[in-house]
Amino acid sequence: MVGEQIKKLRNNKGISLSELAERSGVSKSYLSQLERNLQVNPSLQLLSKIATSLDTDIEELLNKKKKVSGLKVTLDAEWRRLLYKAISEGMTKEDFVQFCDYLHFKKWQEAKRFKGE
């Protein structure tokens, strides 16, 4: 939930609830209600204020971004399910890299065939 993510980011940055309220212009009581999941549907304007105050963006507050090799990538439920399935079936990171290399090769091969080479 968004409140849990706000609390996690706030704590990771060492910011008190009072300080976040002051920085964002959002009342301390409302922030507290968000963090305790008593308020679960804040407006985008409010999320924007909180995100800016935490030096992040709305997508991270909504916990929709994951960092992969320095890039931010959005993983939807389908991707997460596929990744967990592959891992549970024994796929390693090396297997994944080899699979990606194979896909690149197949695309290259297909492009070469399409060009008539």
Short mmCIF file of N, CA and C in Angstrom, two decimals:
data_model
loop_
_atom_site.label_atom_id
_atom_site.label_comp_id
_atom_site.label_asym_id
_atom_site.label_seq_id
_atom_site.Cartn_x
_atom_site.Cartn_y
_atom_site.Cartn_z
N MET A 1 0.83 -1.18 0.00
CA MET A 1 0.00 0.00 0.00
C MET A 1 0.88 1.25 0.00
N VAL A 2 0.32 2.33 -0.46
CA VAL A 2 1.07 3.58 -0.61
C VAL A 2 1.58 4.08 0.75
N GLY A 3 0.79 3.93 1.79
CA GLY A 3 1.21 4.40 3.11
C GLY A 3 2.44 3.69 3.63
N GLU A 4 2.51 2.40 3.39
CA GLU A 4 3.69 1.62 3.82
C GLU A 4 4.94 2.07 3.07
N GLN A 5 4.77 2.37 1.78
CA GLN A 5 5.90 2.83 0.97
C GLN A 5 6.36 4.21 1.41
N ILE A 6 5.41 5.10 1.71
CA ILE A 6 5.77 6.43 2.20
C ILE A 6 6.56 6.31 3.49
N LYS A 7 6.08 5.48 4.40
CA LYS A 7 6.76 5.30 5.69
C LYS A 7 8.16 4.72 5.49
N LYS A 8 8.27 3.74 4.61
CA LYS A 8 9.57 3.12 4.35
C LYS A 8 10.56 4.14 3.78
N LEU A 9 10.13 4.89 2.77
CA LEU A 9 11.01 5.90 2.17
C LEU A 9 11.37 7.00 3.17
N ARG A 10 10.39 7.41 3.96
CA ARG A 10 10.63 8.46 4.97
C ARG A 10 11.65 7.98 5.99
N ASN A 11 11.47 6.75 6.49
CA ASN A 11 12.41 6.21 7.47
C ASN A 11 13.79 6.00 6.88
N ASN A 12 13.86 5.53 5.63
CA ASN A 12 15.16 5.33 4.98
C ASN A 12 15.93 6.64 4.84
N LYS A 13 15.21 7.74 4.70
CA LYS A 13 15.85 9.05 4.56
C LYS A 13 16.06 9.74 5.91
N GLY A 14 15.58 9.10 6.99
CA GLY A 14 15.76 9.66 8.33
C GLY A 14 14.93 10.91 8.57
N ILE A 15 13.77 10.96 7.95
CA ILE A 15 12.89 12.13 8.08
C ILE A 15 11.75 11.79 9.04
N SER A 16 11.50 12.66 9.98
CA SER A 16 10.38 12.45 10.90
C SER A 16 9.06 12.77 10.20
N LEU A 17 7.98 12.30 10.78
CA LEU A 17 6.65 12.58 10.24
C LEU A 17 6.40 14.09 10.25
N SER A 18 6.83 14.77 11.33
CA SER A 18 6.66 16.22 11.42
C SER A 18 7.43 16.94 10.32
N GLU A 19 8.65 16.47 10.07
CA GLU A 19 9.48 17.10 9.04
C GLU A 19 8.88 16.90 7.65
N LEU A 20 8.36 15.69 7.39
CA LEU A 20 7.73 15.45 6.10
C LEU A 20 6.49 16.32 5.93
N ALA A 21 5.73 16.48 7.00
CA ALA A 21 4.55 17.34 6.96
C ALA A 21 4.94 18.76 6.62
N GLU A 22 6.00 19.25 7.25
CA GLU A 22 6.46 20.61 7.01
C GLU A 22 6.96 20.78 5.58
N ARG A 23 7.75 19.83 5.10
CA ARG A 23 8.32 19.91 3.74
C ARG A 23 7.23 19.83 2.67
N SER A 24 6.24 18.97 2.89
CA SER A 24 5.25 18.71 1.84
C SER A 24 4.03 19.61 1.91
N GLY A 25 3.80 20.21 3.07
CA GLY A 25 2.59 21.00 3.22
C GLY A 25 1.35 20.15 3.44
N VAL A 26 1.57 18.89 3.79
CA VAL A 26 0.48 17.96 4.09
C VAL A 26 0.44 17.79 5.60
N SER A 27 -0.75 17.79 6.17
CA SER A 27 -0.85 17.74 7.63
C SER A 27 -0.24 16.44 8.19
N LYS A 28 0.35 16.57 9.36
CA LYS A 28 0.96 15.44 10.04
C LYS A 28 -0.08 14.35 10.31
N SER A 29 -1.28 14.75 10.67
CA SER A 29 -2.32 13.76 10.98
C SER A 29 -2.72 12.98 9.72
N TYR A 30 -2.78 13.67 8.57
CA TYR A 30 -3.14 12.97 7.33
C TYR A 30 -2.02 12.01 6.92
N LEU A 31 -0.77 12.45 7.05
CA LEU A 31 0.36 11.58 6.74
C LEU A 31 0.35 10.35 7.64
N SER A 32 0.07 10.55 8.90
CA SER A 32 -0.02 9.44 9.85
C SER A 32 -1.12 8.46 9.44
N GLN A 33 -2.26 9.00 9.03
CA GLN A 33 -3.36 8.14 8.58
C GLN A 33 -2.97 7.37 7.31
N LEU A 34 -2.23 8.01 6.42
CA LEU A 34 -1.75 7.32 5.22
C LEU A 34 -0.83 6.17 5.60
N GLU A 35 0.14 6.46 6.46
CA GLU A 35 1.12 5.45 6.83
C GLU A 35 0.49 4.27 7.58
N ARG A 36 -0.61 4.52 8.27
CA ARG A 36 -1.30 3.45 9.00
C ARG A 36 -2.42 2.83 8.16
N ASN A 37 -2.46 3.20 6.88
CA ASN A 37 -3.45 2.69 5.94
C ASN A 37 -4.90 2.97 6.35
N LEU A 38 -5.10 4.06 7.08
CA LEU A 38 -6.45 4.50 7.40
C LEU A 38 -6.99 5.35 6.26
N GLN A 39 -6.10 6.00 5.55
CA GLN A 39 -6.40 6.70 4.30
C GLN A 39 -5.69 5.93 3.20
N VAL A 40 -6.41 5.48 2.20
CA VAL A 40 -5.77 4.63 1.19
C VAL A 40 -5.88 5.15 -0.23
N ASN A 41 -6.51 6.29 -0.43
CA ASN A 41 -6.69 6.79 -1.78
C ASN A 41 -6.35 8.29 -1.88
N PRO A 42 -5.09 8.65 -1.64
CA PRO A 42 -4.72 10.07 -1.72
C PRO A 42 -4.74 10.56 -3.17
N SER A 43 -4.96 11.85 -3.33
CA SER A 43 -4.98 12.44 -4.68
C SER A 43 -3.58 12.45 -5.28
N LEU A 44 -3.52 12.56 -6.60
CA LEU A 44 -2.23 12.65 -7.28
C LEU A 44 -1.49 13.92 -6.87
N GLN A 45 -2.21 14.99 -6.63
CA GLN A 45 -1.59 16.24 -6.20
C GLN A 45 -0.90 16.04 -4.86
N LEU A 46 -1.57 15.37 -3.95
CA LEU A 46 -1.00 15.12 -2.63
C LEU A 46 0.21 14.18 -2.74
N LEU A 47 0.08 13.14 -3.55
CA LEU A 47 1.20 12.22 -3.75
C LEU A 47 2.40 12.94 -4.37
N SER A 48 2.13 13.86 -5.27
CA SER A 48 3.20 14.63 -5.89
C SER A 48 3.95 15.46 -4.85
N LYS A 49 3.22 16.09 -3.94
CA LYS A 49 3.86 16.88 -2.88
C LYS A 49 4.73 15.99 -1.99
N ILE A 50 4.21 14.82 -1.63
CA ILE A 50 4.95 13.90 -0.77
C ILE A 50 6.18 13.36 -1.50
N ALA A 51 5.99 12.97 -2.76
CA ALA A 51 7.10 12.43 -3.54
C ALA A 51 8.22 13.46 -3.68
N THR A 52 7.88 14.69 -4.00
CA THR A 52 8.88 15.75 -4.13
C THR A 52 9.63 15.94 -2.82
N SER A 53 8.91 15.90 -1.71
CA SER A 53 9.53 16.08 -0.39
C SER A 53 10.45 14.93 -0.02
N LEU A 54 10.21 13.76 -0.61
CA LEU A 54 11.05 12.59 -0.35
C LEU A 54 12.09 12.37 -1.45
N ASP A 55 12.22 13.35 -2.35
CA ASP A 55 13.16 13.26 -3.48
C ASP A 55 12.94 12.00 -4.31
N THR A 56 11.68 11.74 -4.65
CA THR A 56 11.34 10.59 -5.47
C THR A 56 10.21 10.97 -6.41
N ASP A 57 9.56 10.00 -7.01
CA ASP A 57 8.43 10.28 -7.89
C ASP A 57 7.21 9.47 -7.45
N ILE A 58 6.08 9.80 -8.03
CA ILE A 58 4.82 9.15 -7.64
C ILE A 58 4.88 7.65 -7.88
N GLU A 59 5.50 7.25 -8.99
CA GLU A 59 5.55 5.83 -9.32
C GLU A 59 6.28 5.03 -8.23
N GLU A 60 7.34 5.61 -7.68
CA GLU A 60 8.04 4.91 -6.61
C GLU A 60 7.19 4.87 -5.34
N LEU A 61 6.45 5.94 -5.08
CA LEU A 61 5.54 5.92 -3.92
C LEU A 61 4.51 4.81 -4.07
N LEU A 62 4.09 4.59 -5.29
CA LEU A 62 3.11 3.53 -5.54
C LEU A 62 3.80 2.18 -5.68
N ASN A 63 5.13 2.18 -5.47
CA ASN A 63 5.94 0.97 -5.48
C ASN A 63 5.83 0.24 -6.81
N LYS A 64 5.87 0.99 -7.91
CA LYS A 64 5.74 0.41 -9.23
C LYS A 64 7.06 0.34 -9.98
N LYS A 65 8.12 0.89 -9.40
CA LYS A 65 9.40 0.87 -10.08
C LYS A 65 10.39 0.02 -9.29
N LYS A 66 11.19 -0.68 -10.01
CA LYS A 66 12.28 -1.45 -9.43
C LYS A 66 13.55 -1.05 -10.15
N LYS A 67 14.65 -0.93 -9.43
CA LYS A 67 15.91 -0.58 -10.08
C LYS A 67 16.58 -1.86 -10.57
N VAL A 68 16.97 -1.85 -11.83
CA VAL A 68 17.68 -2.96 -12.43
C VAL A 68 18.87 -2.38 -13.15
N SER A 69 20.07 -2.70 -12.69
CA SER A 69 21.30 -2.21 -13.31
C SER A 69 21.29 -0.70 -13.52
N GLY A 70 20.81 0.06 -12.54
CA GLY A 70 20.80 1.50 -12.62
C GLY A 70 19.63 2.08 -13.39
N LEU A 71 18.83 1.25 -14.04
CA LEU A 71 17.67 1.73 -14.78
C LEU A 71 16.42 1.44 -13.98
N LYS A 72 15.44 2.30 -14.08
CA LYS A 72 14.17 2.03 -13.42
C LYS A 72 13.26 1.33 -14.41
N VAL A 73 12.72 0.19 -14.00
CA VAL A 73 11.90 -0.63 -14.86
C VAL A 73 10.58 -0.91 -14.16
N THR A 74 9.48 -0.77 -14.87
CA THR A 74 8.18 -1.08 -14.30
C THR A 74 7.88 -2.55 -14.52
N LEU A 75 7.58 -3.25 -13.42
CA LEU A 75 7.21 -4.65 -13.50
C LEU A 75 5.75 -4.79 -13.11
N ASP A 76 4.93 -5.22 -14.06
CA ASP A 76 3.54 -5.43 -13.72
C ASP A 76 3.36 -6.83 -13.13
N ALA A 77 2.16 -7.15 -12.71
CA ALA A 77 1.89 -8.43 -12.04
C ALA A 77 2.26 -9.62 -12.93
N GLU A 78 1.99 -9.52 -14.21
CA GLU A 78 2.30 -10.62 -15.14
C GLU A 78 3.80 -10.90 -15.19
N TRP A 79 4.61 -9.83 -15.30
CA TRP A 79 6.07 -10.01 -15.32
C TRP A 79 6.56 -10.61 -14.02
N ARG A 80 6.06 -10.10 -12.88
CA ARG A 80 6.47 -10.66 -11.58
C ARG A 80 6.13 -12.14 -11.49
N ARG A 81 4.92 -12.51 -11.94
CA ARG A 81 4.49 -13.91 -11.90
C ARG A 81 5.42 -14.77 -12.76
N LEU A 82 5.73 -14.31 -13.97
CA LEU A 82 6.61 -15.06 -14.86
C LEU A 82 8.02 -15.21 -14.27
N LEU A 83 8.53 -14.13 -13.69
CA LEU A 83 9.86 -14.20 -13.09
C LEU A 83 9.91 -15.15 -11.91
N TYR A 84 8.91 -15.06 -11.03
CA TYR A 84 8.87 -15.97 -9.88
C TYR A 84 8.73 -17.41 -10.32
N LYS A 85 7.94 -17.65 -11.37
CA LYS A 85 7.77 -19.01 -11.89
C LYS A 85 9.11 -19.54 -12.42
N ALA A 86 9.80 -18.72 -13.20
CA ALA A 86 11.09 -19.13 -13.76
C ALA A 86 12.09 -19.44 -12.65
N ILE A 87 12.13 -18.58 -11.64
CA ILE A 87 13.05 -18.79 -10.51
C ILE A 87 12.68 -20.06 -9.76
N SER A 88 11.38 -20.25 -9.50
CA SER A 88 10.95 -21.44 -8.75
C SER A 88 11.22 -22.73 -9.53
N GLU A 89 11.31 -22.62 -10.86
CA GLU A 89 11.61 -23.79 -11.68
C GLU A 89 13.11 -23.98 -11.89
N GLY A 90 13.90 -23.15 -11.20
CA GLY A 90 15.34 -23.35 -11.21
C GLY A 90 16.14 -22.46 -12.15
N MET A 91 15.51 -21.47 -12.78
CA MET A 91 16.25 -20.59 -13.68
C MET A 91 17.21 -19.73 -12.87
N THR A 92 18.46 -19.68 -13.31
CA THR A 92 19.47 -18.85 -12.66
C THR A 92 19.65 -17.56 -13.44
N LYS A 93 20.42 -16.64 -12.87
CA LYS A 93 20.72 -15.39 -13.57
C LYS A 93 21.48 -15.69 -14.86
N GLU A 94 22.40 -16.64 -14.78
CA GLU A 94 23.18 -17.01 -15.96
C GLU A 94 22.27 -17.58 -17.04
N ASP A 95 21.29 -18.42 -16.64
CA ASP A 95 20.32 -18.96 -17.60
C ASP A 95 19.56 -17.82 -18.28
N PHE A 96 19.17 -16.84 -17.49
CA PHE A 96 18.41 -15.71 -18.03
C PHE A 96 19.25 -14.92 -19.04
N VAL A 97 20.51 -14.68 -18.71
CA VAL A 97 21.41 -13.96 -19.62
C VAL A 97 21.57 -14.75 -20.92
N GLN A 98 21.75 -16.06 -20.81
CA GLN A 98 21.88 -16.90 -22.01
C GLN A 98 20.60 -16.87 -22.84
N PHE A 99 19.46 -16.90 -22.17
CA PHE A 99 18.18 -16.83 -22.87
C PHE A 99 18.06 -15.51 -23.62
N CYS A 100 18.43 -14.41 -22.97
CA CYS A 100 18.39 -13.10 -23.63
C CYS A 100 19.32 -13.06 -24.84
N ASP A 101 20.50 -13.63 -24.69
CA ASP A 101 21.44 -13.70 -25.81
C ASP A 101 20.84 -14.51 -26.96
N TYR A 102 20.18 -15.60 -26.64
CA TYR A 102 19.52 -16.42 -27.66
C TYR A 102 18.44 -15.62 -28.38
N LEU A 103 17.64 -14.87 -27.63
CA LEU A 103 16.59 -14.05 -28.26
C LEU A 103 17.19 -13.01 -29.19
N HIS A 104 18.28 -12.38 -28.77
CA HIS A 104 18.95 -11.40 -29.64
C HIS A 104 19.45 -12.06 -30.91
N PHE A 105 20.01 -13.25 -30.77
CA PHE A 105 20.49 -13.98 -31.94
C PHE A 105 19.34 -14.31 -32.88
N LYS A 106 18.22 -14.79 -32.33
CA LYS A 106 17.07 -15.13 -33.16
C LYS A 106 16.52 -13.90 -33.89
N LYS A 107 16.48 -12.77 -33.21
CA LYS A 107 16.01 -11.53 -33.85
C LYS A 107 16.96 -11.11 -34.97
N TRP A 108 18.26 -11.22 -34.72
CA TRP A 108 19.26 -10.89 -35.72
C TRP A 108 19.11 -11.81 -36.93
N GLN A 109 18.93 -13.10 -36.65
CA GLN A 109 18.77 -14.09 -37.71
C GLN A 109 17.51 -13.80 -38.55
N GLU A 110 16.43 -13.46 -37.87
CA GLU A 110 15.18 -13.14 -38.55
C GLU A 110 15.32 -11.88 -39.40
N ALA A 111 15.97 -10.86 -38.87
CA ALA A 111 16.18 -9.61 -39.61
C ALA A 111 17.04 -9.85 -40.84
N LYS A 112 18.03 -10.69 -40.68
CA LYS A 112 18.94 -11.01 -41.79
C LYS A 112 18.15 -11.74 -42.89
N ARG A 113 17.29 -12.68 -42.50
CA ARG A 113 16.48 -13.44 -43.45
C ARG A 113 15.49 -12.52 -44.14
N PHE A 114 14.90 -11.56 -43.39
CA PHE A 114 13.92 -10.63 -43.94
C PHE A 114 14.55 -9.75 -45.02
N LYS A 115 15.81 -9.36 -44.80
CA LYS A 115 16.53 -8.53 -45.77
C LYS A 115 16.98 -9.33 -46.99
N GLY A 116 16.85 -10.64 -46.90
CA GLY A 116 17.22 -11.51 -48.03
C GLY A 116 18.69 -11.79 -48.11
N GLU A 117 19.37 -11.64 -47.02
CA GLU A 117 20.82 -11.88 -47.02
C GLU A 117 21.12 -13.36 -46.87
#
